[in-house]
Amino acid sequence: MKLCVRHHFDGFDLNVSIESPGGVTALFGRSGAGKSTVVKAVAGLLRPDCGFLEVGGTVLMDTSRGIFVPASQRRFGTVFQDARLFPHLSVAQNLDFGTRYAPDPAAVPRAEVIDLLGLVHLLDRRPSALSGGEKQRVALGRALLSGPRMLLMDEPLANLDGPRKQEILPFLEHLRDGPLGLPILYVSHAVDEIARLADTLVLLHNGAITAQGPLREVMSDPADVPLLGVREAGAVIEARVVHHNDDGLTRLAISAGTLDLPGVVAPVGARVRLRVMAQDVTLARTRPEGLSALNILAVTVMDIRAGDGPGAAIALRAGEDRLLARITRRAVAQMSLEVGQTCFAVLKATTVAPGSIGR
Amino acid sequence: MTLDAAAWAALRLSLWVALWATLIAVPLALWIAWLLARKEFWGKTLLNALVHLPLVLPPVVTGYVLLTLFSPAAPLGAGLQAIGLTLAFKWTGAVLAAIVMGFPLMVRAMRLAVEAVDPKLEDAAATLGASRAGVFIRVTLPLITPGILAGAVLGFAKAMGEFGATITFVANIPGETQTLPIAIWTALQIPGGEGSAAAMALLSCTVALGAVLLSEMLARRVAARIGDRS
């Protein structure tokens, strides 16, 4: 996907240029960063001052050549924050709304989508009789059954509470990894969703892009900590499940060694995605002894970036992976931490919340 | 209190005129209501004022304006007569008067209904592949059906009761332009006509009441079909 949007409105300038290899591209930004404008321009609901959009080799918008494919012909299955189900139609009728416009209506995997999203028992209901999570599942199914070339998701989980989120995230992971394999543009201000779903991450701030690239690189870049938020920042690394222990801990292999973590449900041999919060990583010059923390990794300091406040973000290399630690500037000075130095990262076993473990 | 043949003829004519007026006015009023609710264009305020004018003008003046525009002597009236449509002093003119007088009521009801539809739902339908016409037919129209019905009933009732503009434009010709209200008025002009007037007034009330009940029933059925709007 290739996207360029320049748009000026209400004294706000949006200037965005995104290139992504496919998979899940996440667009992160705080409210007011210009995310919804990007979504509207991609969906074809807004005609930007200047724009270019190409998906899978098809040019859908090129204002310099006067190309603007209308929303109805772009085939971007769109899931909005407010599910926007049609109140006069049943769940089944909502689901089938877009199928007749699909390039090959007969090829739409209706039964699979209904089964995957667990909608069978809801088909005869009215949207008004659904819970928030159910509404979003129907909206997602409706988008999938319109035969889309790409899924466009605008804060699809923002209106849901924690448990309802957990109800939907696995479906999204399945969409990313499963046979339906659609490219997804995922817009969100929730770092946990992005860490779990995205392949490519784009950071948007005040209408401009401050960083973009593979998720692991962007998430582990200390320069991006202020935008992601000091409490939300943290590297994402991939691990393989080695075995489940009787005491509830699971041994995971990463490039720099092993980690023992609780709450891992994936089967042995599965690849899981770990989010290691920067604030949960402690650094030591020498290998610490007699600590309650189980997971200690030898790491190399790659970068030290002092924040505006008392904190500093430290980029670390652990084997092939990158980690991010957030410690105080005073600690940096006292440890006389320098780039290139080897030290030890201490990860508390509880670092990885169950919600951030994904396929 | 008896209903003679003339009274029945007046009722039939009134129903006929009101039916035609409603059938013609509904699509037109819907289009204008949609324009006023959804579009910004040059002259919108003027169009809005024009639509509402018959509501505030004395009906006699509206009838006079119609007569001036559509009499065979006027260019517009002559043009229509050339293609076989005579309005002045014909039942067709009564239909036009009923349309013009009922139009503001219809547009108001339908505009409210269109404004109540969330444009975001229409956006969602477009992203699913529906063309503009598809969005209107499959999303907007079903959601505004109660408003259209309400507008249609108001317009029908107005057409049944229209007096001032009709008598000014198409006069009082029994069997051609003498609608029920005009027939009642005529009966009251004749000594001893009170009985006939009362009977026709009662008939008029019955029809009006029936229309309101019918619209209530339809609206309820539509509301049940459409479900909660949240």
XYZ file of C-alpha atoms in Angstrom:
589
model
C 0.000 0.000 0.000
C 1.206 3.460 -0.859
C -0.602 6.480 0.520
C 0.023 10.214 0.295
C -2.433 12.735 1.676
C -2.080 16.456 1.954
C -5.076 18.310 3.261
C -5.701 21.663 4.892
C -8.790 22.321 6.969
C -9.802 24.463 9.942
C -6.250 25.752 10.385
C -4.897 22.208 10.537
C -2.382 20.819 8.074
C -2.222 17.128 7.356
C 0.731 15.828 5.425
C 1.073 12.081 5.397
C 3.071 9.703 3.264
C 2.922 6.014 4.089
C 4.422 3.026 2.370
C 3.743 -0.427 3.689
C 4.521 -3.925 2.425
C 1.079 -5.290 3.368
C -0.012 -7.212 6.428
C -1.300 -5.056 9.233
C -0.295 -1.413 8.986
C -1.083 0.462 12.169
C -1.520 4.202 12.254
C -0.974 5.477 15.769
C -1.719 8.956 17.002
C -3.333 10.743 19.917
C -6.769 12.262 19.357
C -6.480 15.300 17.127
C -3.423 13.944 15.314
C -5.403 13.667 12.075
C -6.138 9.936 12.066
C -9.812 10.196 11.110
C -8.975 12.470 8.202
C -6.535 9.876 6.893
C -9.194 7.171 7.274
C -11.775 9.245 5.420
C -9.343 9.986 2.609
C -8.434 6.308 2.277
C -12.082 5.213 2.384
C -12.978 7.771 -0.265
C -15.302 9.715 2.024
C -13.153 12.834 1.798
C -11.444 14.342 -1.216
C -8.083 15.656 0.004
C -6.365 18.703 -1.486
C -3.701 16.374 -2.783
C -3.619 12.622 -2.528
C -2.328 9.358 -3.910
C -3.395 5.855 -2.951
C -2.350 2.561 -4.398
C -3.275 -0.833 -2.996
C -2.099 -4.088 -4.500
C -1.088 -2.420 -7.766
C -4.418 -0.605 -8.250
C -4.402 3.187 -8.129
C -7.520 4.354 -6.291
C -6.668 8.015 -5.929
C -4.265 10.286 -7.737
C -5.402 13.878 -7.551
C -2.580 14.999 -9.847
C -4.124 12.888 -12.616
C -7.714 13.544 -11.540
C -8.278 9.979 -10.351
C -10.668 9.609 -7.444
C -12.416 6.261 -7.208
C -15.596 6.789 -5.147
C -15.990 5.067 -1.786
C -18.505 2.599 -3.203
C -15.989 1.264 -5.711
C -12.880 1.177 -3.532
C -13.871 -2.032 -1.792
C -12.290 -1.141 1.544
C -14.248 -3.031 4.138
C -14.428 -0.401 6.836
C -15.022 -0.965 10.527
C -15.775 2.220 12.426
C -15.428 2.946 16.126
C -19.227 3.232 16.387
C -20.192 0.010 14.607
C -22.679 1.848 12.356
C -24.964 -1.139 11.906
C -28.137 -0.428 9.961
C -30.883 -0.226 12.606
C -33.675 -1.259 10.246
C -31.972 -4.511 9.274
C -31.394 -7.727 11.204
C -27.881 -8.965 11.929
C -28.085 -11.343 8.954
C -29.270 -8.552 6.652
C -26.496 -6.299 7.931
C -23.941 -9.006 7.237
C -25.228 -9.554 3.721
C -25.573 -5.868 2.894
C -22.379 -5.573 0.873
C -22.164 -9.071 -0.584
C -24.079 -8.181 -3.737
C -21.397 -5.577 -4.524
C -18.510 -8.016 -4.123
C -16.653 -8.871 -7.334
C -17.703 -12.500 -6.921
C -20.611 -12.732 -4.454
C -20.638 -16.524 -4.668
C -17.020 -16.681 -3.448
C -17.686 -14.711 -0.259
C -16.977 -17.089 2.653
C -20.213 -16.344 4.480
C -20.442 -19.460 6.626
C -16.791 -19.269 7.618
C -16.976 -15.617 8.649
C -20.173 -16.172 10.657
C -18.581 -19.147 12.330
C -15.254 -17.437 12.945
C -16.908 -14.400 14.548
C -19.378 -16.517 16.523
C -22.438 -14.831 15.039
C -24.657 -17.850 14.381
C -26.945 -17.283 17.365
C -27.227 -13.537 16.644
C -28.406 -13.698 13.032
C -32.089 -12.962 13.683
C -31.474 -10.187 16.194
C -31.774 -6.464 15.708
C -28.640 -4.332 16.176
C -30.333 -2.583 19.115
C -30.404 -5.915 20.973
C -26.636 -6.453 20.736
C -23.867 -5.657 23.216
C -20.999 -3.391 22.181
C -18.677 -6.290 21.481
C -21.310 -8.129 19.460
C -21.991 -5.001 17.410
C -18.310 -4.701 16.531
C -18.137 -8.361 15.562
C -21.122 -7.899 13.247
C -19.542 -4.758 11.777
C -16.340 -6.700 11.160
C -18.259 -9.555 9.561
C -20.223 -7.147 7.407
C -16.990 -5.585 6.134
C -15.486 -9.017 5.410
C -18.552 -10.189 3.498
C -18.428 -7.235 1.106
C -15.462 -8.859 -0.645
C -12.959 -6.176 0.312
C -9.499 -5.685 -1.167
C -8.367 -4.291 2.183
C -9.782 -3.824 5.663
C -9.844 -0.336 7.081
C -10.315 -0.225 10.827
C -10.839 3.072 12.582
C -10.450 2.614 16.342
C -12.593 -0.531 16.208
C -12.052 -1.357 19.879
C -11.990 2.117 21.403
C -15.574 1.927 22.677
C -15.116 -1.471 24.292
C -13.984 -2.347 27.787
C -11.123 -4.744 28.529
C -12.965 -8.083 28.394
C -14.869 -7.092 25.230
C -11.554 -6.126 23.640
C -10.145 -9.527 24.446
C -13.220 -10.993 22.798
C -12.356 -9.357 19.460
C -8.548 -9.243 19.350
C -8.167 -12.968 18.615
C -10.428 -12.572 15.573
C -8.231 -9.791 14.277
C -5.144 -11.915 14.820
C -6.830 -14.718 12.965
C -7.598 -12.355 10.094
C -3.968 -11.324 9.974
C -2.588 -14.854 10.082
C -5.458 -16.946 8.719
C -6.504 -17.980 5.248
C -8.550 -14.834 4.709
C -5.204 -12.976 4.732
C -6.297 -9.427 3.960
C -4.150 -6.328 4.214
C -5.397 -4.207 7.100
C -4.987 -0.523 7.863
C -5.524 -0.298 11.591
C -5.978 3.123 13.143
C -5.735 3.371 16.901
C -4.486 5.322 19.872
C -4.113 2.161 21.969
C -0.523 0.954 22.067
C -1.493 -2.479 23.397
C -3.703 -3.233 20.368
C -1.027 -2.071 17.977
C 1.747 -4.025 19.692
C -0.370 -7.118 19.359
C -1.601 -6.731 15.791
C 0.659 -4.549 13.691
C 3.404 -5.556 11.288
C 4.162 -2.011 10.235
C 3.772 0.963 12.535
C 3.261 4.569 11.507
C 3.293 7.310 14.119
C 1.238 10.400 13.437
C 1.639 13.598 15.415
C -0.057 16.948 14.682
C -0.825 15.958 11.129
C 2.676 14.763 10.266
C 4.402 11.402 10.388
C 7.201 11.203 12.930
C 8.225 7.586 12.389
C 7.292 4.576 10.289
C 8.723 1.130 9.730
C 8.501 -2.453 10.944
C 6.704 -2.624 14.295
C 9.711 -3.971 16.211
C 11.994 -1.208 15.005
C 9.608 1.636 15.702
C 8.549 0.265 19.095
C 12.141 -0.150 20.235
C 13.345 3.250 19.076
C 13.913 5.467 22.130
C 13.089 8.523 20.008
C 9.477 7.354 19.805
C 8.986 6.979 23.560
C 7.532 10.468 24.144
C 4.868 9.982 21.471
C 3.872 6.466 22.518
C 3.868 7.559 26.178
C 6.417 6.581 28.797
C 4.045 4.099 30.407
C 3.077 2.506 27.099
C 6.465 2.356 25.393
C 8.190 -0.989 25.173
C 9.859 -3.287 22.685
C 7.982 -6.080 20.927
C 9.921 -9.289 20.428
C 9.061 -12.649 18.992
C 9.441 -15.828 21.012
C 8.832 -19.553 20.593
C 7.073 -21.647 23.223
C 9.516 -24.294 24.517
C 7.504 -25.982 27.244
C 4.885 -25.353 29.887
C 6.036 -25.939 33.449
C 3.891 -27.391 36.272
C 4.206 -24.166 38.286
C 2.279 -22.177 35.681
C 5.305 -20.640 34.024
C 6.088 -21.186 30.370
C 9.583 -21.256 28.966
C 9.971 -19.135 25.865
C 12.999 -19.059 23.600
C 14.178 -15.740 22.247
C 17.346 -14.969 20.325
C 19.240 -13.965 23.466
C 18.242 -16.981 25.603
C 15.101 -18.001 27.418
C 12.396 -16.314 29.446
C 10.001 -17.862 31.954
C 6.634 -16.185 31.866
C 3.181 -16.897 33.301
C -0.119 -16.871 31.460
C 1.039 -18.194 28.099
C -1.697 -20.312 26.510
C -0.124 -20.953 23.109
C 0.907 -24.568 22.402
C 4.516 -25.750 22.469
C 6.306 -24.721 19.291
C 4.008 -21.737 18.625
C 5.455 -18.316 17.872
C 4.215 -15.637 20.232
C 4.677 -11.922 20.327
C 5.887 -10.387 23.584
C 5.591 -6.808 24.605
C 8.238 -5.870 27.133
C 7.310 -2.570 28.739
C 10.241 -0.158 28.976
C 9.342 0.764 32.544
C 9.463 -2.898 33.602
C 13.072 -3.381 32.513
C 15.745 -2.769 35.139
C 19.438 -2.480 34.241
C 22.487 -3.742 36.151
C 26.172 -3.396 35.357
C 26.966 -6.870 36.664
C 24.832 -10.003 36.595
C 22.628 -9.631 39.658
C 22.462 -12.456 42.211
C 19.747 -13.309 44.697
C 16.970 -11.395 42.947
C 13.357 -12.454 42.896
C 13.200 -11.658 39.180
C 13.679 -14.760 37.050
C 14.515 -13.309 33.701
C 17.927 -11.764 33.269
C 19.405 -11.129 29.823
C 22.867 -9.954 28.788
C 22.366 -6.871 26.623
C 24.374 -4.222 24.802
C 23.513 -0.536 25.122
C 22.749 0.830 21.662
C 21.451 4.285 22.404
C 20.749 6.540 25.362
C 18.153 9.231 24.990
C 17.396 11.621 27.821
C 13.775 12.708 28.069
C 12.439 16.128 29.023
C 11.838 15.013 32.597
C 13.978 12.953 34.939
C 13.807 9.855 32.758
C 15.934 8.428 29.996
C 15.123 5.801 27.357
C 17.811 3.194 26.743
C 17.877 1.119 23.545
C 19.331 -2.346 24.105
C 20.305 -5.241 21.897
C 19.638 -8.724 23.223
C 20.835 -11.244 20.655
C 18.912 -10.426 17.477
C 16.225 -8.573 19.376
C 15.937 -5.055 20.589
C 14.677 -4.044 23.987
C 13.841 -0.729 25.487
C 14.406 0.286 29.081
C 13.300 3.387 30.862
C 15.369 4.444 33.845
C 16.189 7.764 35.474
C 18.863 10.090 34.166
C 20.480 9.972 37.586
C 20.819 6.196 37.259
C 22.438 6.639 33.854
C 25.012 8.923 35.427
C 25.618 6.776 38.516
C 26.045 3.631 36.408
C 28.161 5.662 33.944
C 26.162 3.946 31.211
C 27.585 4.390 27.718
C 26.725 3.261 24.217
C 28.421 -0.032 23.374
C 28.564 -1.168 26.970
C 27.412 -4.616 27.989
C 25.080 -4.872 30.948
C 22.197 -6.979 32.235
C 18.497 -6.391 31.776
C 16.244 -7.678 34.521
C 12.691 -8.458 33.434
C 10.142 -9.209 36.082
C 8.330 -12.445 35.272
C 5.029 -10.593 35.340
C 6.228 -8.141 32.734
C 4.222 -9.641 29.939
C 0.504 -9.186 30.427
C -1.607 -12.011 28.972
C -3.241 -9.540 26.649
C 0.008 -8.683 24.953
C 0.833 -12.249 24.079
C -0.318 -12.894 20.589
C 0.409 -15.190 17.740
C -79.312 15.615 7.564
C -79.074 13.837 4.250
C -76.385 13.251 1.692
C -77.600 13.908 -1.808
C -75.910 12.927 -5.061
C -74.079 16.259 -5.215
C -72.552 15.643 -1.785
C -71.294 12.222 -2.817
C -69.888 13.726 -6.008
C -68.063 16.351 -3.942
C -66.625 13.666 -1.682
C -65.504 11.566 -4.649
C -63.910 14.615 -6.253
C -62.165 15.604 -3.031
C -60.755 12.124 -2.554
C -59.686 11.994 -6.189
C -58.004 15.412 -6.004
C -56.323 14.651 -2.674
C -55.056 11.299 -3.926
C -53.501 12.803 -7.034
C -52.085 15.732 -5.107
C -50.457 13.388 -2.587
C -49.071 11.029 -5.232
C -47.499 13.875 -7.175
C -46.302 15.890 -4.196
C -44.638 13.108 -2.168
C -41.644 12.419 -4.455
C -41.201 16.119 -5.143
C -41.420 17.058 -1.464
C -39.002 14.266 -0.589
C -36.478 15.554 -3.086
C -36.786 19.143 -1.820
C -36.628 17.955 1.814
C -33.477 15.968 1.066
C -31.895 18.957 -0.680
C -32.709 21.277 2.220
C -31.501 18.787 4.844
C -28.337 17.568 3.188
C -27.043 19.993 0.580
C -25.546 23.443 0.676
C -26.220 25.399 -2.490
C -26.720 28.902 -3.736
C -30.309 30.018 -3.239
C -31.098 27.495 -0.495
C -32.652 30.173 1.724
C -34.744 31.387 -1.183
C -35.958 27.869 -1.992
C -36.826 27.319 1.657
C -38.793 30.576 1.760
C -40.570 29.743 -1.494
C -41.622 26.314 -0.234
C -43.006 27.814 2.955
C -44.711 30.775 1.321
C -48.150 29.130 0.944
C -48.118 28.505 4.686
C -48.021 32.211 5.497
C -49.761 33.750 2.494
C -53.542 34.176 2.587
C -54.858 31.185 0.561
C -56.807 33.564 -1.612
C -53.557 35.221 -2.630
C -51.988 31.843 -3.450
C -55.039 31.017 -5.568
C -54.802 34.382 -7.280
C -51.098 33.816 -8.050
C -51.942 30.402 -9.492
C -54.691 31.895 -11.613
C -52.340 34.588 -12.883
C -49.687 32.014 -13.784
C -51.827 29.211 -15.172
C -54.814 30.843 -16.818
C -54.917 30.088 -20.541
C -54.147 33.758 -21.124
C -50.813 33.514 -19.273
C -47.758 32.149 -21.133
C -47.303 29.250 -18.710
C -50.982 28.313 -18.797
C -51.061 28.603 -22.592
C -47.963 26.430 -22.879
C -49.509 23.719 -20.715
C -52.756 23.918 -22.660
C -50.815 23.398 -25.867
C -49.623 20.032 -24.535
C -53.145 19.150 -23.450
C -53.068 20.115 -19.790
C -55.629 22.715 -18.804
C -55.563 23.777 -15.183
C -57.795 26.805 -14.721
C -61.355 25.876 -13.754
C -60.551 22.158 -14.058
C -60.148 19.454 -11.417
C -56.451 19.322 -12.415
C -56.176 22.889 -11.176
C -57.664 21.803 -7.862
C -54.905 19.196 -7.686
C -52.270 21.869 -8.293
C -53.760 24.113 -5.613
C -53.804 21.188 -3.168
C -50.160 20.360 -3.975
C -49.001 23.927 -3.471
C -50.898 24.356 -0.205
C -49.847 20.998 1.257
C -46.251 21.176 0.102
C -44.801 23.091 3.085
C -46.332 20.601 5.523
C -44.935 17.638 3.601
C -41.471 19.131 3.232
C -41.269 19.999 6.927
C -42.170 16.473 8.045
C -39.818 14.820 5.567
C -36.952 17.208 6.220
C -37.073 16.387 9.927
C -36.958 12.696 9.063
C -33.978 13.094 6.715
C -32.123 15.175 9.297
C -32.644 12.414 11.853
C -30.737 9.903 9.704
C -27.076 9.741 10.675
C -24.973 10.459 7.555
C -22.373 8.123 9.045
C -24.705 5.210 8.310
C -24.806 6.325 4.697
C -20.994 6.548 4.663
C -20.811 3.006 6.014
C -23.152 1.794 3.267
C -20.972 3.478 0.644
C -17.818 1.777 1.941
C -19.636 -1.543 1.610
C -20.081 -0.875 -2.091
C -23.505 0.782 -2.364
C -23.792 3.524 -4.982
C -25.505 6.788 -4.078
C -28.813 5.442 -5.344
C -28.209 2.172 -3.504
C -27.476 4.002 -0.253
C -30.655 6.030 -0.614
C -32.896 3.093 -1.436
C -31.438 0.598 1.038
C -30.555 2.818 4.001
C -31.965 6.340 3.865
C -35.407 5.536 2.471
C -36.314 2.782 4.955
C -35.179 4.980 7.833
C -37.279 7.968 6.751
C -40.396 6.000 5.790
C -42.302 7.085 8.939
C -41.522 10.720 8.093
C -42.666 10.237 4.511
C -45.911 8.666 5.711
C -46.492 11.455 8.199
C -45.859 14.032 5.487
C -48.142 12.234 3.051
C -51.001 12.084 5.552
C -50.616 15.763 6.393
C -50.592 16.615 2.700
C -53.635 14.428 2.037
C -55.559 16.000 4.902
C -54.599 19.454 3.706
C -55.730 18.572 0.176
C -59.067 17.294 1.500
C -59.633 20.540 3.352
C -58.213 23.104 0.955
C -60.701 25.881 0.251
C -59.354 29.383 -0.327
C -56.756 28.787 -3.017
C -58.929 26.212 -4.764
C -62.053 28.345 -5.053
C -59.993 31.324 -6.189
C -58.075 29.363 -8.801
C -60.660 26.929 -10.172
C -63.946 28.386 -8.900
C -66.978 26.376 -7.817
C -68.115 24.079 -10.613
C -70.197 21.111 -9.378
C -68.710 17.831 -10.582
C -65.513 19.503 -11.815
C -64.001 21.679 -9.078
C -66.573 21.607 -6.280
C -64.653 19.756 -3.588
C -66.175 18.816 -0.246
C -65.251 22.053 1.615
C -66.548 24.123 -1.283
C -69.734 22.061 -1.360
C -70.239 22.670 2.377
C -69.704 26.363 1.901
C -72.125 26.368 -1.043
C -74.774 24.519 0.952
C -74.511 27.141 3.689
C -75.201 29.886 1.141
C -78.562 28.348 0.257
C -81.512 28.816 2.657
C -82.298 25.406 4.130
C -78.973 23.940 3.231
C -77.790 23.559 6.833
C -78.804 19.896 7.009
C -76.822 19.001 3.940
C -73.851 21.066 5.210
C -73.881 19.266 8.557
C -73.959 15.875 6.865
C -71.040 16.754 4.653
C -69.121 18.238 7.588
C -69.575 14.969 9.433
C -68.352 13.087 6.379
C -65.329 15.357 6.187
C -64.531 14.676 9.849
C -64.831 10.927 9.290
C -62.420 10.957 6.378
C -59.916 13.097 8.278
C -60.105 10.886 11.356
C -59.705 7.785 9.209
C -56.605 9.231 7.572
C -54.994 10.025 10.910
C -55.765 6.561 12.305
C -54.426 4.903 9.172
C -51.203 6.870 9.345
C -50.783 6.025 13.033
C -51.208 2.350 12.237
C -48.743 2.489 9.347
C -46.219 4.451 11.391
C -46.406 1.912 14.189
C -45.918 -0.948 11.784
C -42.939 0.783 10.159
C -41.421 1.627 13.539
C -41.663 -2.017 14.571
C -39.970 -3.063 11.347
C -37.192 -0.499 11.633
C -36.572 -1.186 15.298
C -34.651 0.942 17.719
C -32.766 3.779 16.110
C -29.932 3.839 18.595
